Structures are given as C-alpha cells and as structure tokens.
PDB file of C-alpha atoms in Angstrom:
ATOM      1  CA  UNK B   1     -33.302 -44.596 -22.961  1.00 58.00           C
ATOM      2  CA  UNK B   2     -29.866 -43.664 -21.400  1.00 68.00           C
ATOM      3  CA  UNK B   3     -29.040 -42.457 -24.649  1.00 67.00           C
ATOM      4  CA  UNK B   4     -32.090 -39.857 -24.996  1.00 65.00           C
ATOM      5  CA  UNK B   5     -31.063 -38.207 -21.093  1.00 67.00           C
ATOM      6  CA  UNK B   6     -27.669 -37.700 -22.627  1.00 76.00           C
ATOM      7  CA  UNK B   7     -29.121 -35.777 -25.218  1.00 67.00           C
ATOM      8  CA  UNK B   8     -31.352 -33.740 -23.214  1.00 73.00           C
ATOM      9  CA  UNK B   9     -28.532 -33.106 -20.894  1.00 74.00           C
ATOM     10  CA  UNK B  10     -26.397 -31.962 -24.485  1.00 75.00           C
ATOM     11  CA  UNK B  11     -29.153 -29.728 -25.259  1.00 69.00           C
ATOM     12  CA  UNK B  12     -29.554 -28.426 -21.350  1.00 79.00           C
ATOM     13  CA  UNK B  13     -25.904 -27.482 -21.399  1.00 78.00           C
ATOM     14  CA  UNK B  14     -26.119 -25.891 -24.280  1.00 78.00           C
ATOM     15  CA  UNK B  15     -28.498 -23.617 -23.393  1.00 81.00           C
ATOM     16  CA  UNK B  16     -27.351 -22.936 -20.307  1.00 82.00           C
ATOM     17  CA  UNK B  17     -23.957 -21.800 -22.675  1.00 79.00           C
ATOM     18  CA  UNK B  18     -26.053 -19.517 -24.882  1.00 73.00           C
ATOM     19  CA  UNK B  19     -27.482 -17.501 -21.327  1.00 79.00           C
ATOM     20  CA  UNK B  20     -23.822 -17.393 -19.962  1.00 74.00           C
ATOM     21  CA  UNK B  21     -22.710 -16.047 -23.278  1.00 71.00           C
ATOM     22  CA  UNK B  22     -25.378 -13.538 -23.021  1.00 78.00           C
ATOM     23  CA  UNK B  23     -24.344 -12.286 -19.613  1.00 79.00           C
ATOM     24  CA  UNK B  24     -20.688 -13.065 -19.561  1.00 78.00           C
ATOM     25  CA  UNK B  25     -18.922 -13.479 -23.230  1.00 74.00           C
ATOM     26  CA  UNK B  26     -21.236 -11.119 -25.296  1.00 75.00           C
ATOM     27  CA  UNK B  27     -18.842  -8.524 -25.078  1.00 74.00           C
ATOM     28  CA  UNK B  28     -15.374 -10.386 -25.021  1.00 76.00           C
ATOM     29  CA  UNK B  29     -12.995 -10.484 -27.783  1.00 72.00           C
ATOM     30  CA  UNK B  30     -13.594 -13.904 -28.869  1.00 74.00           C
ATOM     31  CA  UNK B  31     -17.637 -13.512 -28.770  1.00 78.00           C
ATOM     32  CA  UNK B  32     -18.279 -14.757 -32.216  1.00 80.00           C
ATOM     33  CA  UNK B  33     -16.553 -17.434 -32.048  1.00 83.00           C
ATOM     34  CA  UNK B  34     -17.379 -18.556 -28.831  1.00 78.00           C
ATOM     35  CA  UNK B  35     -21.839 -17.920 -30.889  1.00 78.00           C
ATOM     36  CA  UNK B  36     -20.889 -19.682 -33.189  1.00 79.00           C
ATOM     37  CA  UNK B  37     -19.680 -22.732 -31.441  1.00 81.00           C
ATOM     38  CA  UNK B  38     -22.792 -22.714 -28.864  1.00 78.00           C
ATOM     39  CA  UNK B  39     -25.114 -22.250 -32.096  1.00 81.00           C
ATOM     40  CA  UNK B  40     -23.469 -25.589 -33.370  1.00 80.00           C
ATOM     41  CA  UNK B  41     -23.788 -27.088 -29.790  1.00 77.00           C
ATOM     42  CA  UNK B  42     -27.186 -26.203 -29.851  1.00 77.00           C
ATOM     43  CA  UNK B  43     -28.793 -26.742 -33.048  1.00 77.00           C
ATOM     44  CA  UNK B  44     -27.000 -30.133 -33.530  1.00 76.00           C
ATOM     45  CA  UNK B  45     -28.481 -30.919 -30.307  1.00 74.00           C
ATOM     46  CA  UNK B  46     -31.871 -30.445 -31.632  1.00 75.00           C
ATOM     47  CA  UNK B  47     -31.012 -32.254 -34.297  1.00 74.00           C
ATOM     48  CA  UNK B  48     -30.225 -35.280 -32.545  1.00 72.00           C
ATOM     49  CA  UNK B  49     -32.882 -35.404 -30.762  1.00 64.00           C
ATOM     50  CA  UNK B  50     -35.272 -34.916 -33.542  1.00 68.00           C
ATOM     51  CA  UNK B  51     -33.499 -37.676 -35.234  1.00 68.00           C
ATOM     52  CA  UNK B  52     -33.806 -40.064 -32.081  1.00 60.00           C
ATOM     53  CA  UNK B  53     -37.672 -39.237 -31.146  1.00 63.00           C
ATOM     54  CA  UNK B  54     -38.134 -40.049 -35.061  1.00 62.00           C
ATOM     55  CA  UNK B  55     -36.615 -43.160 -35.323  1.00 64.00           C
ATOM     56  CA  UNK B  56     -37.785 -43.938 -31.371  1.00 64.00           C
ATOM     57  CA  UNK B  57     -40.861 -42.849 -31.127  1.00 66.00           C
ATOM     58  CA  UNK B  58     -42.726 -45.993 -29.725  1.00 71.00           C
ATOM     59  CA  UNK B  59     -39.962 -46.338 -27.234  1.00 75.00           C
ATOM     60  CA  UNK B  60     -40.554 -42.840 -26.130  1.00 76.00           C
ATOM     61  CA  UNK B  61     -44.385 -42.725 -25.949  1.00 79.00           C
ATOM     62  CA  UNK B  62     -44.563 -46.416 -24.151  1.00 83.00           C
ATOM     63  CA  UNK B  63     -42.600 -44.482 -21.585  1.00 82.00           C
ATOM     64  CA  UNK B  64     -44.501 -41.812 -20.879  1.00 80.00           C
ATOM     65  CA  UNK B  65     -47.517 -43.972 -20.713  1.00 84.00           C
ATOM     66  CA  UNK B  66     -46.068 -46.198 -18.187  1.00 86.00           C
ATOM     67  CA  UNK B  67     -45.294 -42.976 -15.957  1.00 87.00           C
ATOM     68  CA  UNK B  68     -48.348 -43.020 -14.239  1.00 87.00           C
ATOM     69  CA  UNK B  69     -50.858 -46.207 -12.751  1.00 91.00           C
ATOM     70  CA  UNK B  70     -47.590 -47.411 -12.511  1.00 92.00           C
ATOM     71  CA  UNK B  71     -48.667 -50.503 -10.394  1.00 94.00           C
ATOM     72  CA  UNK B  72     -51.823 -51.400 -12.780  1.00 95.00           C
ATOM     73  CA  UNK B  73     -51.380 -54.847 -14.258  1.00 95.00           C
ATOM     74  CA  UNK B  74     -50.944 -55.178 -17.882  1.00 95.00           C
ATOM     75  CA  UNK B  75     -51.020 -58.559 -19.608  1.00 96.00           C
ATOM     76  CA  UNK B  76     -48.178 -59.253 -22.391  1.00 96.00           C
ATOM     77  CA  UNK B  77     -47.859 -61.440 -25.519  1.00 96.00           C
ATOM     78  CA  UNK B  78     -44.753 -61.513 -27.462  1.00 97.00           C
ATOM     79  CA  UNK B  79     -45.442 -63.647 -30.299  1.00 97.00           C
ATOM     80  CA  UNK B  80     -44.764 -64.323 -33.974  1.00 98.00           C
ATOM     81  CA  UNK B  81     -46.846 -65.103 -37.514  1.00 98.00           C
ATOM     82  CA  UNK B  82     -46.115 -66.194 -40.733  1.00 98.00           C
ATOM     83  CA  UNK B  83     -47.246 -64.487 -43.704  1.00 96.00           C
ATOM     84  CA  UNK B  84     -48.178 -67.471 -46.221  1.00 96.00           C
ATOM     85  CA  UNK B  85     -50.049 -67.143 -49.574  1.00 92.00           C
ATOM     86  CA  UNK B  86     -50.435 -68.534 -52.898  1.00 90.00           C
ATOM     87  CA  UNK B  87     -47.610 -67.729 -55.250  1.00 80.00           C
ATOM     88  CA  UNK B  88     -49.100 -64.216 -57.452  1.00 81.00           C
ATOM     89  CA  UNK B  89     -52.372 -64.588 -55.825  1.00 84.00           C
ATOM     90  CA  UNK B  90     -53.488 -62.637 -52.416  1.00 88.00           C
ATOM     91  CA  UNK B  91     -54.722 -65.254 -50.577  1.00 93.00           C
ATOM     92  CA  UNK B  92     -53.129 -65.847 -47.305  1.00 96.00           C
ATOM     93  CA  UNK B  93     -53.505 -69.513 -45.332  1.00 97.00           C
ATOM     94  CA  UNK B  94     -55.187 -69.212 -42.077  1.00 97.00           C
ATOM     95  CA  UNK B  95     -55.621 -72.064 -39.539  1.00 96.00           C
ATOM     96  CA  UNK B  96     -58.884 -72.347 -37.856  1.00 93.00           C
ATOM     97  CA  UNK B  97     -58.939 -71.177 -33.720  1.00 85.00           C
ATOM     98  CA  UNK B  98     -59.282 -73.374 -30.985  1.00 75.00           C
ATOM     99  CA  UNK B  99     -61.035 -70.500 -28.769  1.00 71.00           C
ATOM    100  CA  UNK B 100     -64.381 -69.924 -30.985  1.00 68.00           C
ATOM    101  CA  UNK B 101     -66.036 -72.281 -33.104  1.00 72.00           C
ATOM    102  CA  UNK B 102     -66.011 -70.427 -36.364  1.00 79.00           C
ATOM    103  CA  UNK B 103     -62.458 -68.223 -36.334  1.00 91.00           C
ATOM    104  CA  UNK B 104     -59.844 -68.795 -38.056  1.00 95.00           C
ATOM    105  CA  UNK B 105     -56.692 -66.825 -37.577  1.00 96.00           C
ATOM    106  CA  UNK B 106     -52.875 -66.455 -38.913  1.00 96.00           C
ATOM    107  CA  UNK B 107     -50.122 -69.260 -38.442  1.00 97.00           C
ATOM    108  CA  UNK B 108     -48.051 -68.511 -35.514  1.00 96.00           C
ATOM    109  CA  UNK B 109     -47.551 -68.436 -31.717  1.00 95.00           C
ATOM    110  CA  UNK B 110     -46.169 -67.014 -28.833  1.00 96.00           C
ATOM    111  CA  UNK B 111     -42.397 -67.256 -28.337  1.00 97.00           C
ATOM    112  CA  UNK B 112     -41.043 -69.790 -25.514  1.00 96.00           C
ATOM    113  CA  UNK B 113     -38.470 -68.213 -22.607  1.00 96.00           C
ATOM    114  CA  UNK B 114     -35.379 -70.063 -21.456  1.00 96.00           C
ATOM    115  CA  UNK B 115     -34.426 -70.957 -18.022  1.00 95.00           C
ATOM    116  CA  UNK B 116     -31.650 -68.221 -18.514  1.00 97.00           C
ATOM    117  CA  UNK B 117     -34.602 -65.623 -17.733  1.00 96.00           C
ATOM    118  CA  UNK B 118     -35.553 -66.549 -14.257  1.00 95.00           C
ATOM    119  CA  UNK B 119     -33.598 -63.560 -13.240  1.00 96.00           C
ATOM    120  CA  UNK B 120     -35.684 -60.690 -15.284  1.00 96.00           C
ATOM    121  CA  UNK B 121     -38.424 -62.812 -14.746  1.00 96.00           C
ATOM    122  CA  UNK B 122     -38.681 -62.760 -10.524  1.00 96.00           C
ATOM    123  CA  UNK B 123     -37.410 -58.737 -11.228  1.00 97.00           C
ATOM    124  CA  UNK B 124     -40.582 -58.619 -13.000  1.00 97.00           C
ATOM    125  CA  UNK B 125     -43.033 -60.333 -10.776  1.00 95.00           C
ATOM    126  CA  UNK B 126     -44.346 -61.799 -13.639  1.00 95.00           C
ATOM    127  CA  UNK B 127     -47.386 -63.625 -13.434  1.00 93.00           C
ATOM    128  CA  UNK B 128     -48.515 -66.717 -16.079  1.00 89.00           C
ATOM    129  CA  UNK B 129     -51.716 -66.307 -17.614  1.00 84.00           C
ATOM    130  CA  UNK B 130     -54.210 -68.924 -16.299  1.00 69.00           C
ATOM    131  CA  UNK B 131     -54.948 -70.533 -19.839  1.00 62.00           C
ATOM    132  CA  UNK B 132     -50.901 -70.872 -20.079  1.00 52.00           C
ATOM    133  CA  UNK B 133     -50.291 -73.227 -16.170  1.00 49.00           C
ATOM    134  CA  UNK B 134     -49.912 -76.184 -18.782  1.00 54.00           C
ATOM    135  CA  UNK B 135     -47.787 -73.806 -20.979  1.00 67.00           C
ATOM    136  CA  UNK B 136     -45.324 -72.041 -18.172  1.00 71.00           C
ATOM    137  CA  UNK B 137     -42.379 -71.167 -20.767  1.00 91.00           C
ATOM    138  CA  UNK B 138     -44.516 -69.122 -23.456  1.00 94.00           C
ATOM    139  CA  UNK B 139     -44.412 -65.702 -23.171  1.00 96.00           C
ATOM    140  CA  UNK B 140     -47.936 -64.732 -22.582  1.00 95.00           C
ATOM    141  CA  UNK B 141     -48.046 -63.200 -18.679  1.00 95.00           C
ATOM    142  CA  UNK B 142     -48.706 -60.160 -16.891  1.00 96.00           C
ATOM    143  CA  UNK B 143     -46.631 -57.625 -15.145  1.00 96.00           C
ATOM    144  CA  UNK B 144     -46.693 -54.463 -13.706  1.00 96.00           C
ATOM    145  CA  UNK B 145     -47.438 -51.357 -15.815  1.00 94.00           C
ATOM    146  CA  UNK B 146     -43.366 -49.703 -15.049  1.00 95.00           C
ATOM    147  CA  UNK B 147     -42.080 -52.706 -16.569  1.00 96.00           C
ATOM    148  CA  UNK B 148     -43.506 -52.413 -19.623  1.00 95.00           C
ATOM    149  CA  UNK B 149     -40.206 -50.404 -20.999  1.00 93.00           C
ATOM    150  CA  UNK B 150     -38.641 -52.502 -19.862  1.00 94.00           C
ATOM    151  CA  UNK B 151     -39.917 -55.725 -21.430  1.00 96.00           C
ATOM    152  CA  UNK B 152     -39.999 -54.219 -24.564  1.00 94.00           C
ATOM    153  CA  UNK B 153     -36.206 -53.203 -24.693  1.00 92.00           C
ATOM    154  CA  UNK B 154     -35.353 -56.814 -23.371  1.00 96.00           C
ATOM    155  CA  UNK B 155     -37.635 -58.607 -26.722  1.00 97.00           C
ATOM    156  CA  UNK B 156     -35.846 -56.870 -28.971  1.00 95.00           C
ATOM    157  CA  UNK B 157     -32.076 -57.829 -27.866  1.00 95.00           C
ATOM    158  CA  UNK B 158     -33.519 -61.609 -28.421  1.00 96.00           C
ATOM    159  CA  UNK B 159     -31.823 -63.045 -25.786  1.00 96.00           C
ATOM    160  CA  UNK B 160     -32.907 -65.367 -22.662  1.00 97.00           C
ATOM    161  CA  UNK B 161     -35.606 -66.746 -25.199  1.00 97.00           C
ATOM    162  CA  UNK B 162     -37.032 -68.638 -28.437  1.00 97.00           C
ATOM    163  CA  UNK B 163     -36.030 -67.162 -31.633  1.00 96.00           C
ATOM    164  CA  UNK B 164     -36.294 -69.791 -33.929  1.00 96.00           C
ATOM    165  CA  UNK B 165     -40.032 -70.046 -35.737  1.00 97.00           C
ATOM    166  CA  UNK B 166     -40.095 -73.453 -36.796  1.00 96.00           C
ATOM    167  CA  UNK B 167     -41.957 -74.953 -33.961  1.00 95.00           C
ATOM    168  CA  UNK B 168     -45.105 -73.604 -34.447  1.00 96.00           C
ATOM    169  CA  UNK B 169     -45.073 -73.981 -38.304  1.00 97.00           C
ATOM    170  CA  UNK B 170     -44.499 -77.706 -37.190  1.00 97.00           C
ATOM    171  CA  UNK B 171     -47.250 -77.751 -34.668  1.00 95.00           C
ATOM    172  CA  UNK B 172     -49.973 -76.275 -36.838  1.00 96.00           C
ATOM    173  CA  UNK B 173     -48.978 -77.295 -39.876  1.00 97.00           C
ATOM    174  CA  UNK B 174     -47.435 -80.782 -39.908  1.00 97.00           C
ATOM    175  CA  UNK B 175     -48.188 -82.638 -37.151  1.00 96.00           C
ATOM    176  CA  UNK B 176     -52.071 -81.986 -38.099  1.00 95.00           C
ATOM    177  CA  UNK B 177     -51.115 -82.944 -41.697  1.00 96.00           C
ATOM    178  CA  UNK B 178     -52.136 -79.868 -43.271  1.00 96.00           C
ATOM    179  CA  UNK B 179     -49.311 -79.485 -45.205  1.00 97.00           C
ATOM    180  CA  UNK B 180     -46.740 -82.974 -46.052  1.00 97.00           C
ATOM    181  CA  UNK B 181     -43.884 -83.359 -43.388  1.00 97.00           C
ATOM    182  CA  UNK B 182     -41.832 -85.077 -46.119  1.00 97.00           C
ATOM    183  CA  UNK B 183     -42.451 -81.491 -48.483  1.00 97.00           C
ATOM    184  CA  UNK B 184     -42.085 -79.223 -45.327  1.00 97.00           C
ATOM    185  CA  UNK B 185     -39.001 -81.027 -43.857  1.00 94.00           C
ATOM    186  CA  UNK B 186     -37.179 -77.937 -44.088  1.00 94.00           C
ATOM    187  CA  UNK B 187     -37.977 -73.720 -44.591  1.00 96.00           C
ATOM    188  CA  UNK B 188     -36.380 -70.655 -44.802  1.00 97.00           C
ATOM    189  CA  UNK B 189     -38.474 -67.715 -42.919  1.00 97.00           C
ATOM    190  CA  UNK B 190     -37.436 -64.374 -43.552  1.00 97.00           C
ATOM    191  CA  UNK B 191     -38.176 -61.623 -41.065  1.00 97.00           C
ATOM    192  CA  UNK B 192     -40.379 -58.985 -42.295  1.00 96.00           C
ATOM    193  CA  UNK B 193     -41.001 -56.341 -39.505  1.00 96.00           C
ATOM    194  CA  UNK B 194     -42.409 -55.831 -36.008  1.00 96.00           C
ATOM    195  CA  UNK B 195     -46.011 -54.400 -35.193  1.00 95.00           C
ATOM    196  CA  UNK B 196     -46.601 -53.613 -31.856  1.00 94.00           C
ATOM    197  CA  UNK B 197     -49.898 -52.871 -29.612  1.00 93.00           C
ATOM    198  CA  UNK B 198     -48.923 -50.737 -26.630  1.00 90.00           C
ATOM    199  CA  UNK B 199     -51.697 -50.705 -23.319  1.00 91.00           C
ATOM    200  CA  UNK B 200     -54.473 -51.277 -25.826  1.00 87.00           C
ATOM    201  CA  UNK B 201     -58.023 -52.223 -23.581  1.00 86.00           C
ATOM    202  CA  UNK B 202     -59.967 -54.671 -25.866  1.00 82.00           C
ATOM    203  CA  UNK B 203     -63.764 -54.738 -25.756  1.00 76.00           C
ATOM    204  CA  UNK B 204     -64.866 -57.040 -23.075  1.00 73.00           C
ATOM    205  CA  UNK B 205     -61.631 -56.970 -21.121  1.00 80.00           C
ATOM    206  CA  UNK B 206     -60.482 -54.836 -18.324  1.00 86.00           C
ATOM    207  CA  UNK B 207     -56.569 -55.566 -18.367  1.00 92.00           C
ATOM    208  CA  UNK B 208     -54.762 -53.572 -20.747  1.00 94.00           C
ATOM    209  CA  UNK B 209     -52.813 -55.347 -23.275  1.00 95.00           C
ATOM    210  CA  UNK B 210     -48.925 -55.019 -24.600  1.00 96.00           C
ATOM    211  CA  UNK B 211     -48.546 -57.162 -27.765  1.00 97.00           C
ATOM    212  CA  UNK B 212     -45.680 -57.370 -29.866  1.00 97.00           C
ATOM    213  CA  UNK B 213     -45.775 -59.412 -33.302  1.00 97.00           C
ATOM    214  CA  UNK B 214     -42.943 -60.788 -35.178  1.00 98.00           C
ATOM    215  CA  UNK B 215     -43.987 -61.023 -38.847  1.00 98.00           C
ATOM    216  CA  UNK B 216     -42.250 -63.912 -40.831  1.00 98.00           C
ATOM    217  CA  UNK B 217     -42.491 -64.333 -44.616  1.00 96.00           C
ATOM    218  CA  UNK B 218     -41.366 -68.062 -45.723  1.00 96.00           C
ATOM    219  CA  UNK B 219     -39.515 -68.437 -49.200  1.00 96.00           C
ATOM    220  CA  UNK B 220     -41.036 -71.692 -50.386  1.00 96.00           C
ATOM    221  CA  UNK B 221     -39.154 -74.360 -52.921  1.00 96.00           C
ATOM    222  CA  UNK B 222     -40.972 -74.703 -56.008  1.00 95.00           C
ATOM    223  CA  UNK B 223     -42.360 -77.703 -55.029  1.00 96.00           C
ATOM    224  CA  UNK B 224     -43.318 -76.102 -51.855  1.00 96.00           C
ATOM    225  CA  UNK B 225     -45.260 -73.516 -53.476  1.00 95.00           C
ATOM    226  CA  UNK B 226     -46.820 -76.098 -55.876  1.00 95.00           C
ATOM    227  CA  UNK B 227     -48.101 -77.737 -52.705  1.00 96.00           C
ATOM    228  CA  UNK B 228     -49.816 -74.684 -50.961  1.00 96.00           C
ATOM    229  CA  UNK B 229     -51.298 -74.054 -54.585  1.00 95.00           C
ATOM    230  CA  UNK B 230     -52.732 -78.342 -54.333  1.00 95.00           C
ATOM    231  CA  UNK B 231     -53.875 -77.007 -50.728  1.00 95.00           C
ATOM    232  CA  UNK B 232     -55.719 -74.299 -51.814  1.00 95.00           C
ATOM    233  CA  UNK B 233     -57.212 -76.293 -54.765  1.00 93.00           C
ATOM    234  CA  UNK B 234     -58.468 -79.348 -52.534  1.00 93.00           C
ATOM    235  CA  UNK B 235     -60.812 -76.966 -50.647  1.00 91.00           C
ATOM    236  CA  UNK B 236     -61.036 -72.525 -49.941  1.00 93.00           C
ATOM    237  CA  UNK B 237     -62.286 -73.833 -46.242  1.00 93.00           C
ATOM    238  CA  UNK B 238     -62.171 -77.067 -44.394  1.00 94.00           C
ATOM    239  CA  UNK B 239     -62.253 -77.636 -40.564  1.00 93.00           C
ATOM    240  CA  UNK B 240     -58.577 -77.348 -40.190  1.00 95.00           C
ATOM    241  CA  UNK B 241     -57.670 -74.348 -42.467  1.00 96.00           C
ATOM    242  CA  UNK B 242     -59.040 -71.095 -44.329  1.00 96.00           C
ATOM    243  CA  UNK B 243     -57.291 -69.279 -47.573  1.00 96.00           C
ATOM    244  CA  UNK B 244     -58.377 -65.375 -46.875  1.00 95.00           C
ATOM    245  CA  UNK B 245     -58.435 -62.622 -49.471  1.00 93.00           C
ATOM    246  CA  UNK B 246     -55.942 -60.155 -48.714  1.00 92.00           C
ATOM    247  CA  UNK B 247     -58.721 -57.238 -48.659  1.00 92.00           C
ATOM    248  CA  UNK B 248     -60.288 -59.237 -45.828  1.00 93.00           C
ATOM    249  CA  UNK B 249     -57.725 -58.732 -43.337  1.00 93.00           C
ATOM    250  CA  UNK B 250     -58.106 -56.208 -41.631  1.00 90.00           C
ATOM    251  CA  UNK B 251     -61.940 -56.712 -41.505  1.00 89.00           C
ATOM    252  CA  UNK B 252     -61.550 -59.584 -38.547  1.00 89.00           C
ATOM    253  CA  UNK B 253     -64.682 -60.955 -41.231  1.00 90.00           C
ATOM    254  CA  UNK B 254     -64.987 -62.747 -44.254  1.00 91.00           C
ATOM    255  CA  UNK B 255     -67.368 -65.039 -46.133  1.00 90.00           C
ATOM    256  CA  UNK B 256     -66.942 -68.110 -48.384  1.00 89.00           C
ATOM    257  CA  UNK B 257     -69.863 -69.724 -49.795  1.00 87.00           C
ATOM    258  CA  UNK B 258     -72.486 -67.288 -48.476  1.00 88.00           C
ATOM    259  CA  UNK B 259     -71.252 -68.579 -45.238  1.00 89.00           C
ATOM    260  CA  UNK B 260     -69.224 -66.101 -42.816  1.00 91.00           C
ATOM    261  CA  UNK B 261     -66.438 -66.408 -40.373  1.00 92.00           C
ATOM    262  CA  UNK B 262     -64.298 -64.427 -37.742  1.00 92.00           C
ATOM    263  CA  UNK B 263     -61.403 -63.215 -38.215  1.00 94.00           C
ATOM    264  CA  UNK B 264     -58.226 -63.025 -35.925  1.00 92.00           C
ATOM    265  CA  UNK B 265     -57.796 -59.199 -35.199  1.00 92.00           C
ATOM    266  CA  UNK B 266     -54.021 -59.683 -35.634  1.00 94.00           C
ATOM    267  CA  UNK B 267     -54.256 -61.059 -39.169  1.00 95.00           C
ATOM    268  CA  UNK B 268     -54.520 -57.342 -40.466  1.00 95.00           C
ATOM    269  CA  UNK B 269     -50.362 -57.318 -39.416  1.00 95.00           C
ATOM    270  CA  UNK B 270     -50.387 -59.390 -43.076  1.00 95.00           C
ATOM    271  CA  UNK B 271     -50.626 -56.605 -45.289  1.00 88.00           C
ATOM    272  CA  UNK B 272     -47.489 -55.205 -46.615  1.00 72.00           C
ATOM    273  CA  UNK B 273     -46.536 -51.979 -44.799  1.00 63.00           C
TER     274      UNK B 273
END
C-alpha cells in the first residue's frame, strides 16, 4: 500500500504543477515546454495508477472495507486444496466431512504457523477458534477487522508459516488408506492460483469471514494416475471418499444413485478460471 500513496502523492503534485503553470508559467518563455512536461507528469501518473488499481484491486477494496467497524471481529482461514481428477475425465476426488453426516468436500486444509510468528501474532490479538484449542498452530482464528490488510499482505510473502502441502494429502489420503502409501510415497503439486473471500457473512453466522484458498494441482506418475482411475473404478461413493462431476461444483449438491449429498461451498474454487 506504500506504493499506491506514492502514486497519489505523484499525481497530487502534478496537479498542483498544472494550477501553478496556469497562474505562474503560462506566459513565460519556456511555457510549452514546461505543458508538456506536467502533461507527461500527469497523464503517466494516471496511468500508473490505473495500472496498479487493475492489477490490485482486491488489495485496494479489502482496504476500504476495513476503514470502518474497525474493531468488529472477523474470523480468518488461510488454507489450501488440491485439485485431483481422473486423467481426461472431469471428475474430481472429494473426501467425505467430518462436520455433517452426508458432505463431502475437496482435499485440503488449513496451513500451520511457526513459532517465528508469535510476534505478528500478539500484534494481532489473534484469537484461536474454539474447534482449533487441540489444533493451536493452524491458521484458522479471529482478529480485528483493521488487521485484515494486514494479514492478507503477510500470507502472501509466505513466511513465518507452512508452505509445503504434503501433510494434508498424507493425512486424508494415506494414513486412512484411501490411496497406497507405497504409490503416493512421493508428489509433485503445482500451484494453480489464489481465490479469496473478503468479510463474506455466511447464512447462519454472525462473524464475518476472510478466507483465502491456495489451489494445488498434483502431476501424477503414470502409475499414479492408473491408481486414482482403480479408485474411481472400485466405487463413485464410499464412506471415506466421493468422485464429483465437474458441473457439480459449484452447486454445493450432487446425487449418485438417486441418492444426494452436500457439497463443500469451496469446492466450486476447482473449476479452471
């Protein structure tokens, strides 16, 4: 953000040039000259900060959200998911949720913080959610509303926490035996993109929300692939997973033999952008 008051203070100046000009230098000897170089000063001002809001917009607007109710409490999860499906088919793997009985939702979790936080963290105030006491380094808490910016500025220069994905792949899909540790020993996830949900209010819940998620793509050996495929082939649906049509996605719904289920409202991040 230090970088946007500079350019307002670029374009200030320059304006403040052009009225000068107007009372001072229109009638010097050197006024075209001196036009022409407050016309440059000004439009390429303009143009910077065009290019900045456009490449900065969520930055921008989460600020001038978090300008007012500035003490409110706001509850934060900064989080990743893999995208997994069959090789040319779009199916994606779900794993079935521990919260309600018949939801099912992507692979993935919330990212862990290092002891290397503590500072930011007391800054903060921040507050563990109470489903999280048992789980005190995952980044699921709430803050105060003005250091929301903040936050988000600090998640993407990855430091002071997790950034390797591997553990929850492991945790939901290996030590449960979904998929075979010997196969799954090793992968290679590739960062996709970032979708974020800024001060959303979810039905049912009076805290306002900040979510970020991480989405991961895994390039799978052949024989990796081969085994998904075996997955999906042993069963569409069993107690421990789900394989989802992609048009189902974003419909937090779908149905396999005449029977439906709920969806994960996050598993609509999936789709391509």
């Amino acid at each position: 953000m230090i970088r946007l008051y500079i350019y307002i203070l670029l374009l200030l100046l320059s304006c403040l040039s052009y009225v000068f000009y107007e009372i001072s230098w229109k009638n010097t000897e050197h006024q075209e000259l001196i036009l022409n170089a407050i016309c440059a000063a000004l439009f390429g001002s303009i143009g910077i900060l065009f290019n900045y809001f456009s490449t900065n917009w969520g930055a921008v607007t989460l600020v001038l959200k978090c300008l007012y109710n500035r003490n409110d409490s706001i509850y934060v999860s900064l989080s990743y998911l893999f995208k997994i499906k069959i090789a040319g088919e779009n199916k994606y793997l779900m794993i079935k949720g521990s919260k309600l009985k018949h939801q099912y939702q992507p692979i993935g979790g919330v990212y862990k913080k290092y002891n290397s936080l503590t500072e930011k963290w007391l800054k903060w105030g921040a507050l563990e959610a109470k489903n999280d006491r048992n789980n005190g380094d995952d980044l699921r808490f709430y803050v105060k509303r003005k250091y929301i910016p903040e936050i988000r500025e600090w998640f993407y220069k990855r430091k002071n926490r997790e950034i390797d994905v591997w553990r929850e792949f492991c945790e939901e899909l290996i030590v449960p035996k979904i998929l075979d540790a010997n196969i799954f020993n090793h992968i290679k996830p590739e960062f996709l993109y970032s979708k974020e949900e800024a001060l959303i209010q979810r039905k049912g819940i009076k805290t306002k929300q900040f979510l970020i998620y991480d989405i991961y793509n895994v390039n799978f050996s052949k024989v990796q692939e081969e085994a998904i495929l075996s997955l999906y082939q042993k069963g569409e649906i069993t107690e421990q997973y789900a394989f989802v049509d992609e048009e189902n996605l974003d419909k937090e719904l779908f149905t396999i033999n005449n029977q439906e289920y709920q969806l994960g409202s996050h598993a609509k991040y999936l789709k391509n952008e």
